[in-house]
Short mmCIF file of C-alpha atoms and ligand atoms in Angstrom, two decimals:
data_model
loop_
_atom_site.label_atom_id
_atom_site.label_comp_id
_atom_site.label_asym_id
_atom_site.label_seq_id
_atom_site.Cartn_x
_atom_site.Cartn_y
_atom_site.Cartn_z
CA UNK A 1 -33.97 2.89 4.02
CA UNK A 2 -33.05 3.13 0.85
CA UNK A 3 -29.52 4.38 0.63
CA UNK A 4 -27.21 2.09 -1.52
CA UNK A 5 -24.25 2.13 0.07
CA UNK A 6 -22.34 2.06 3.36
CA UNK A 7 -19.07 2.77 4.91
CA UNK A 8 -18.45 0.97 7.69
CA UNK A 9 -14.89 0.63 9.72
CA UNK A 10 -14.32 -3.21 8.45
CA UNK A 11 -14.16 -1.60 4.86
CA UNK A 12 -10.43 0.26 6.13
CA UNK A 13 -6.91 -0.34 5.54
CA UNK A 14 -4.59 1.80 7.40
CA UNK A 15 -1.42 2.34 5.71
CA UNK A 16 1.43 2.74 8.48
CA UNK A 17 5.07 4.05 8.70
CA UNK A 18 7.58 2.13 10.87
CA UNK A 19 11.15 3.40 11.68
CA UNK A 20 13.73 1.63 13.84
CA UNK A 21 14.18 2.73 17.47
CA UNK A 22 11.77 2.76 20.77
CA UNK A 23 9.63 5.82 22.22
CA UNK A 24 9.94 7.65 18.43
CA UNK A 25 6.58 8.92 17.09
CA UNK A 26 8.11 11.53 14.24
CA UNK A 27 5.51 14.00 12.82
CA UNK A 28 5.37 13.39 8.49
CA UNK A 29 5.57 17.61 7.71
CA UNK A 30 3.50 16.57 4.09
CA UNK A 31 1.04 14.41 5.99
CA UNK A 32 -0.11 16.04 8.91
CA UNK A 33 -1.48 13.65 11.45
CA UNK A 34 0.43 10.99 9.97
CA UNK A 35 3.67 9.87 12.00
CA UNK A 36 6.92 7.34 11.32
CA UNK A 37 6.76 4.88 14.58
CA UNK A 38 8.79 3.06 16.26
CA UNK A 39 7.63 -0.66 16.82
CA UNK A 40 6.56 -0.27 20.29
CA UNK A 41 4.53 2.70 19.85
CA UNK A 42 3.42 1.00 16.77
CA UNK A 43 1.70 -1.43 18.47
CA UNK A 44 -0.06 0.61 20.68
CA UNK A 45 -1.44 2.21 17.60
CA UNK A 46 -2.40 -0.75 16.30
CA UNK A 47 -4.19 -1.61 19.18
CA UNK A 48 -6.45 1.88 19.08
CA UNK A 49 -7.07 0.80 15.22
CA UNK A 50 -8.22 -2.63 16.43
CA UNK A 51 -10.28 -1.59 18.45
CA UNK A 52 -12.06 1.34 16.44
CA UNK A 53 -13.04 -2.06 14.16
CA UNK A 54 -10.11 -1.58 11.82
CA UNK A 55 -9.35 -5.27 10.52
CA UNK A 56 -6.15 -4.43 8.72
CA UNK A 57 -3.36 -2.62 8.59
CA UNK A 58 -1.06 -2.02 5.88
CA UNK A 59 3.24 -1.18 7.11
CA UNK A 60 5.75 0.72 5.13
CA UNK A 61 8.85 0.85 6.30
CA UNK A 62 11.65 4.07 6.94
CA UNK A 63 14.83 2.49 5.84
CA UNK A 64 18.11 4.33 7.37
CA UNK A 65 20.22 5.29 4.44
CA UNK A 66 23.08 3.06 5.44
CA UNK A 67 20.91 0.12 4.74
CA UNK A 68 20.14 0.83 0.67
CA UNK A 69 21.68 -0.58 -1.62
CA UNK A 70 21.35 -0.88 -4.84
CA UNK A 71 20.43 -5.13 -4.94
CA UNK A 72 17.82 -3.85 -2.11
CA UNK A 73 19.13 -6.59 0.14
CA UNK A 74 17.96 -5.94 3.52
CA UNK A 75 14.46 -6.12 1.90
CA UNK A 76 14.71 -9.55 2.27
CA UNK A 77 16.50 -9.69 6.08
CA UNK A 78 14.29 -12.00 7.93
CA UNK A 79 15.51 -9.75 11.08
CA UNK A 80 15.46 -6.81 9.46
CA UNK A 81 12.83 -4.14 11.08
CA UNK A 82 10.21 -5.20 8.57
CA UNK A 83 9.42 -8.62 9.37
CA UNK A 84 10.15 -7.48 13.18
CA UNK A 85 7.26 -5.78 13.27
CA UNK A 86 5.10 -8.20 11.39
CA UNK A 87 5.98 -11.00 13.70
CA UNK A 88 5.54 -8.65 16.90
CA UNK A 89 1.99 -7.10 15.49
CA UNK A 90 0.58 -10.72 14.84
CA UNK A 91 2.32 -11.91 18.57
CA UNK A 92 0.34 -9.16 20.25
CA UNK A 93 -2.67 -8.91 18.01
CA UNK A 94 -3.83 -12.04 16.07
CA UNK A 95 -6.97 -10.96 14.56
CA UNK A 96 -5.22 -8.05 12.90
CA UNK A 97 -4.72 -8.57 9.86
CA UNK A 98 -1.38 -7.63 8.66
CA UNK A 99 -0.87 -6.37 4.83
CA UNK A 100 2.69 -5.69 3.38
CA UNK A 101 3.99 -3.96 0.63
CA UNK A 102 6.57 -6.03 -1.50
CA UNK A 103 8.72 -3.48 -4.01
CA UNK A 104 12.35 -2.07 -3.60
CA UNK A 105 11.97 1.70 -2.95
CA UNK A 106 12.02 1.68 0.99
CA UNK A 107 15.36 -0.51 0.51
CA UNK A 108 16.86 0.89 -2.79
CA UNK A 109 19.83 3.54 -3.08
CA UNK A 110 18.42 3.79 -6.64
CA UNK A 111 14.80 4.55 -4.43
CA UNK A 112 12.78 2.65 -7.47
CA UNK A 113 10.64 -0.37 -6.93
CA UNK A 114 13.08 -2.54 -9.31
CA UNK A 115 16.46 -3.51 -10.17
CA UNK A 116 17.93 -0.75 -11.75
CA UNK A 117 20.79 -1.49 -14.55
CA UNK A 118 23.72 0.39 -13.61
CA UNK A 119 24.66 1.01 -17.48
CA UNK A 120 21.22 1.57 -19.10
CA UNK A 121 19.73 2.93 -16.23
CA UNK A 122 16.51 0.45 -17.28
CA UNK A 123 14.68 -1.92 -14.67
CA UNK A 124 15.54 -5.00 -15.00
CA UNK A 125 12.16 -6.73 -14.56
CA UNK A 126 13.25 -10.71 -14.54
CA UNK A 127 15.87 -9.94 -12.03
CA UNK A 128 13.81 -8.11 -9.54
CA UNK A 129 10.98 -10.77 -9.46
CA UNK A 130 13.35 -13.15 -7.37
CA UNK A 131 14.39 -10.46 -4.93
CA UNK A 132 10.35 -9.94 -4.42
CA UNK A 133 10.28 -13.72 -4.46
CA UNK A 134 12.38 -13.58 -1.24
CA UNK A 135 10.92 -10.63 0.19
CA UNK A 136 7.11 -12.57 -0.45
CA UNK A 137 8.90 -15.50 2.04
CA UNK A 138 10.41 -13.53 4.70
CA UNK A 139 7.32 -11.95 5.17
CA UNK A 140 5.17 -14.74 4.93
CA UNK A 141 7.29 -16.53 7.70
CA UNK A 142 6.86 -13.46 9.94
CA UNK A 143 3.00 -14.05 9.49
CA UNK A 144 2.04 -11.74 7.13
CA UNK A 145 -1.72 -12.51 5.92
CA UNK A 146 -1.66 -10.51 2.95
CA UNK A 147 1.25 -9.38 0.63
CA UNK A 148 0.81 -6.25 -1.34
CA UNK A 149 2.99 -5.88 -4.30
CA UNK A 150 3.12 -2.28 -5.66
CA UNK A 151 6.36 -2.27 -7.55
CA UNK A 152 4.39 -3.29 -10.74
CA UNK A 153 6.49 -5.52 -12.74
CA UNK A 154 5.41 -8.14 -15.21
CA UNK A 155 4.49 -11.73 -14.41
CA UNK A 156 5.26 -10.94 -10.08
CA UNK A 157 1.27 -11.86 -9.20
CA UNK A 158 2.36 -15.13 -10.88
CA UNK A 159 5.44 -15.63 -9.37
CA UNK A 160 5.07 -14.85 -5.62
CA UNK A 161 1.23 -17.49 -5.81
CA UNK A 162 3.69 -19.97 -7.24
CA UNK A 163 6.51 -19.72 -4.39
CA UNK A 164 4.56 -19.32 -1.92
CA UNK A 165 1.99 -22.00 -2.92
CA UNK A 166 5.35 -24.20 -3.04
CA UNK A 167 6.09 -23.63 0.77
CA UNK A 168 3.21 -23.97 2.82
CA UNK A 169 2.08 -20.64 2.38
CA UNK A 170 -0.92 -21.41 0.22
CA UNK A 171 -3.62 -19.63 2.75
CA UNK A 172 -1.48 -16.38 2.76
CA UNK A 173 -3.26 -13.63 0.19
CA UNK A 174 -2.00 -11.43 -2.24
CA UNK A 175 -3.69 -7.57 -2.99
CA UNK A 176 -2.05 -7.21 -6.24
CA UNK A 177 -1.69 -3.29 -7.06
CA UNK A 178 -3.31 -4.27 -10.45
CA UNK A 179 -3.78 -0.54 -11.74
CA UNK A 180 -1.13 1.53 -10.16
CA UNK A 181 -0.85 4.73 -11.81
CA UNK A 182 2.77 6.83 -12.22
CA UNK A 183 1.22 10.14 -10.22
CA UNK A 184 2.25 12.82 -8.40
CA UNK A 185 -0.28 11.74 -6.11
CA UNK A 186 2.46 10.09 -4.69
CA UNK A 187 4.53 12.64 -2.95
CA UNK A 188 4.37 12.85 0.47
CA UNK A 189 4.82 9.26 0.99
CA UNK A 190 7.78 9.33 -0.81
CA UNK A 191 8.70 12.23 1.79
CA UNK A 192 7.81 10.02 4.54
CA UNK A 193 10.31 7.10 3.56
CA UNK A 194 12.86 9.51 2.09
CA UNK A 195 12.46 7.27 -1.24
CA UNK A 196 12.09 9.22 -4.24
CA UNK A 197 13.88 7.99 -7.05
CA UNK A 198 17.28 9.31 -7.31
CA UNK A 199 16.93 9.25 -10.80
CA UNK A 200 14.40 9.25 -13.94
CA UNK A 201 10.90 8.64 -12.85
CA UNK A 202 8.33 5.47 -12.64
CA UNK A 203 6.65 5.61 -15.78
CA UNK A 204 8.36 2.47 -17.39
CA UNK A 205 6.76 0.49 -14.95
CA UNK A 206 3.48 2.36 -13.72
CA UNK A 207 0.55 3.01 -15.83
CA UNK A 208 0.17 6.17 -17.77
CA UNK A 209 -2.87 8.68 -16.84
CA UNK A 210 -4.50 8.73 -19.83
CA UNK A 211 -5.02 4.80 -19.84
CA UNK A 212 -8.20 2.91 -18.27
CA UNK A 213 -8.31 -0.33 -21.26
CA UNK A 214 -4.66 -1.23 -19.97
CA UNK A 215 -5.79 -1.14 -16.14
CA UNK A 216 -8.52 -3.80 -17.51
CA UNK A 217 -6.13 -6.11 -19.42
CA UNK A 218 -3.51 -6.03 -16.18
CA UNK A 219 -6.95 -6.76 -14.06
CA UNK A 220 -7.24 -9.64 -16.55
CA UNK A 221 -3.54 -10.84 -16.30
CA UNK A 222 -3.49 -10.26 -12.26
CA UNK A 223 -6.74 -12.54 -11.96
CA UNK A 224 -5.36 -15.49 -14.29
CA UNK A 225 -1.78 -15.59 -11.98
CA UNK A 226 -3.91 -15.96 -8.81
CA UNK A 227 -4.60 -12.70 -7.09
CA UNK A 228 -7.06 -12.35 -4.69
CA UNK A 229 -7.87 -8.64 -4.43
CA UNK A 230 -6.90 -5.94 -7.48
CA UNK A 231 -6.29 -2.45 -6.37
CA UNK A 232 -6.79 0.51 -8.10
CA UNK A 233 -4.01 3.52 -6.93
CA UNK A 234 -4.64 6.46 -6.77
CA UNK A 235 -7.85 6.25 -5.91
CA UNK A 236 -10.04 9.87 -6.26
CA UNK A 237 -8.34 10.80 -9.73
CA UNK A 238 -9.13 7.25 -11.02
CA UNK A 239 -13.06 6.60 -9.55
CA UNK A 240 -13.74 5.34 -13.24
CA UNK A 241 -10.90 2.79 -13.19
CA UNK A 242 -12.41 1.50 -10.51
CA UNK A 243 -16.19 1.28 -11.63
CA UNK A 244 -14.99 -0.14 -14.72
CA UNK A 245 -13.11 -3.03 -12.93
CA UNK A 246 -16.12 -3.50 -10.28
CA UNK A 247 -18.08 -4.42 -13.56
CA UNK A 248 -14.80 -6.53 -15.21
CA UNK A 249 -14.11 -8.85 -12.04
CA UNK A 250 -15.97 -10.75 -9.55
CA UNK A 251 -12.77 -10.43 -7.30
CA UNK A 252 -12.79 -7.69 -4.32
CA UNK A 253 -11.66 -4.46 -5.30
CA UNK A 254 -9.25 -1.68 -3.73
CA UNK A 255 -8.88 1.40 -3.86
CA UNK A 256 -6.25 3.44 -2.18
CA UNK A 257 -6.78 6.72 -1.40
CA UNK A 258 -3.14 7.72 -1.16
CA UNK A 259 -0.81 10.37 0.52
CA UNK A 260 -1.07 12.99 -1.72
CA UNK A 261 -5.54 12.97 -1.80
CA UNK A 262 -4.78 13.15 2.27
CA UNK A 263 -2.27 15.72 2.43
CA UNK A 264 -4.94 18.20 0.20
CA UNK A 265 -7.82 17.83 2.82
CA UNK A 266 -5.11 18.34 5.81
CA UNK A 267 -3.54 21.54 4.06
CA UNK A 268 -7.14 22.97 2.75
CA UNK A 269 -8.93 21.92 6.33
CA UNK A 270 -5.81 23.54 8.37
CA UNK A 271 -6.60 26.94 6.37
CA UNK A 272 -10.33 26.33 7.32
CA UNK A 273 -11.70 26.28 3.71
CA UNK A 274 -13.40 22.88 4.50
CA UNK A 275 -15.00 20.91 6.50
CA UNK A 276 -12.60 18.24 7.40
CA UNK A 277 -14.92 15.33 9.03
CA UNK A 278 -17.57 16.01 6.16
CA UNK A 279 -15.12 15.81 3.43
CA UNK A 280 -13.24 12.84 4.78
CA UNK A 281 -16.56 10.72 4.77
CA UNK A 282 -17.76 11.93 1.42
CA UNK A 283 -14.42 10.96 -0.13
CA UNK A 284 -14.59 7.64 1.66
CA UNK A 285 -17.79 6.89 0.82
CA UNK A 286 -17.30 7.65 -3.40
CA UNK A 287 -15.08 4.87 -3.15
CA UNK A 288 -17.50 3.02 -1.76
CA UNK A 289 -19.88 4.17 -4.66
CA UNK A 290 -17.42 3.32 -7.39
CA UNK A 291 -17.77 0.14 -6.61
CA UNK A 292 -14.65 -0.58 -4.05
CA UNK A 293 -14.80 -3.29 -1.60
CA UNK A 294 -11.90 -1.91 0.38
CA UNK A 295 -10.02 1.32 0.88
CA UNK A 296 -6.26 1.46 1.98
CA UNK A 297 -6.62 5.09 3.56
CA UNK A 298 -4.49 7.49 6.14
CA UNK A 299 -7.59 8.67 7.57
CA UNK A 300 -9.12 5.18 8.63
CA UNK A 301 -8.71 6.05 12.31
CA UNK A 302 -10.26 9.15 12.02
CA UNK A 303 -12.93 7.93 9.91
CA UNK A 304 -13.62 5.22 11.99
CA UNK A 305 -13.92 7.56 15.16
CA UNK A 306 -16.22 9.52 13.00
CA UNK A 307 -18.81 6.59 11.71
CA UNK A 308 -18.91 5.09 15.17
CA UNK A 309 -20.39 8.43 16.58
C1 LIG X 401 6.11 2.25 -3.76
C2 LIG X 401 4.83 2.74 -3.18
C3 LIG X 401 4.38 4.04 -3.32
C4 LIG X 401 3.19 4.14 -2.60
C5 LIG X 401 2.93 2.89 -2.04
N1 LIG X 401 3.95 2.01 -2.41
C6 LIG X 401 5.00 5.21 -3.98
C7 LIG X 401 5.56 5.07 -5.33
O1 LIG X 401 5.15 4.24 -6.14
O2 LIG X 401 6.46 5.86 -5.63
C8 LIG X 401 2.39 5.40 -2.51
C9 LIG X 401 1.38 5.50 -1.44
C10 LIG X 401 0.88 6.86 -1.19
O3 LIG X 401 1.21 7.84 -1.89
O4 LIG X 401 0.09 6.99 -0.24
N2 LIG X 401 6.27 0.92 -3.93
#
């Protein structure tokens, strides 16, 4: 009666990996339980999610290697795998909601989220804002509902409302990755989709650890270019970035409990040290506490199956 908070299946975003090909379900070795799909197998995934009372899902693609370059160009292929799938998944399912991820890794030789200049080695923010401009389209036109960009440079939140406000695409959403810290955190994922940066690391463009007033004044920046959701990433090392934005915002908050928080319960639960199911909840549900709205997280359909019984 009087517990304050509850976790409930509609509060889940599961994050999913999509690969080219039919009948391929390909075990992630640093995410156990976690798989690459192929679209058709996708779908039938995203059908169990569905109907566990998961409202979105979130897609990452596996690019082959032939396909990066270093302009990122097949990012914006409007029959490349990626908006495939979005296209298909809304076809099949219309009340799923679809989030993307809009940043150059999965598409990059370089494998960072920007333009990389070939001299300097810096990111070249400007430039990179009208490839995500183009990616922001494609994947609007496949049906996307809500665009997630993650590749964290300056002025995009702004950009992308603007562009897509100017083509019809005013109703389509945009979960900016306000607070998205430069962590180790992130290293299975980067496993899954082969997309580790072949050189130097993120920190010119994601936050540094030891901040939590610059995660506030990007909050601020993020809600005055017209985002609708600000996400805090990672999510259990960073609890109090996200309490302090619950109290700076009256925008829903995110939190994503990413691949590297999942792949510590898998590895300490295989070794029976913990309780998986137990643990799962309790770190769901301090999210929750924290003062999140919504959590992107690789254990949604397990969590789900576990809240439901
Ligand atoms: C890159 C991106 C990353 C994640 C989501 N989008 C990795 C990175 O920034 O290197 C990480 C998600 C996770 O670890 O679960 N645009």
């Amino acid at each position: 009666m009087v517990r304050e908070n509850h976790l409930l299946p509609s509060d889940l975003i599961a994050p999913l990996f999509l690969v080219e090909g039919s009948g391929i379900k390909s075990p992630i070795p640093s995410m156990p339980g976690q798989f690459r799909y192929s679209l058709d197998l996708l779908l039938k995934h995203c059908i169990e999610l569905y109907d566990l009372g998961i409202p979105c899902v979130a897609l990452f693609p596996a690019i082959s290697d032939h396909l990066k370059t270093p302009n990122a160009k097949e990012a914006y292929n409007k029959d490349g795998l990626y908006q495939r799938a979005i296209a298909e998944i809304k076809n099949k399912l219309p009340n799923l909601m679809v989030m993307t991820d809009i940043a150059l890794d999965p598409y990059s030789s370089d494998g960072h989220d920007g333009l990389v200049d070939a001299k300097t080695g810096e990111i070249l923010n400007d430039e990179t804002l009208e490839i995500l401009g183009k990616m922001a389209m494609v994947q609007a036109q496949a049906g996307a509902d809500i665009l997630g960009p993650s590749d964290m440079m300056d002025g995009r939140v702004g950009y992308l409302r603007k562009i897509l406000d100017s083509d019809n695409f005013s109703q389509v959403s945009i979960m900016s990755y306000t607070a998205k810290y430069a962590s180790a955190f992130y290293g299975p994922f980067r496993d899954a989709l082969n997309s580790a940066p072949k050189k130097g690391d993120k920190k010119t463009y994601q936050m540094d650890m030891s901040n939590v007033r610059e995660a506030l004044r990007e909050a601020k920046l993020d809600e005055a270019e017209g985002a609708d959701f600000l996400m805090v990433k990672p999510g259990l090392a960073y609890l109090d970035v996200i309490a302090r934005l619950r109290d700076h915002t009256y925008l829903p908050v995110a939190a994503y409990n990413v691949s590297g928080e999942y792949s510590m319960v898998k590895a300490a639960a295989e070794k029976g040290w913990i309780d998986e199911d137990k643990i799962i909840l309790e770190t769901l549900m301090s999210f929750k506490r924290a003062g999140a709205d919504v959590v992107l997280t690789y254990f949604a359909g397990q969590a789900a199956k576990l809240i439901v019984s």
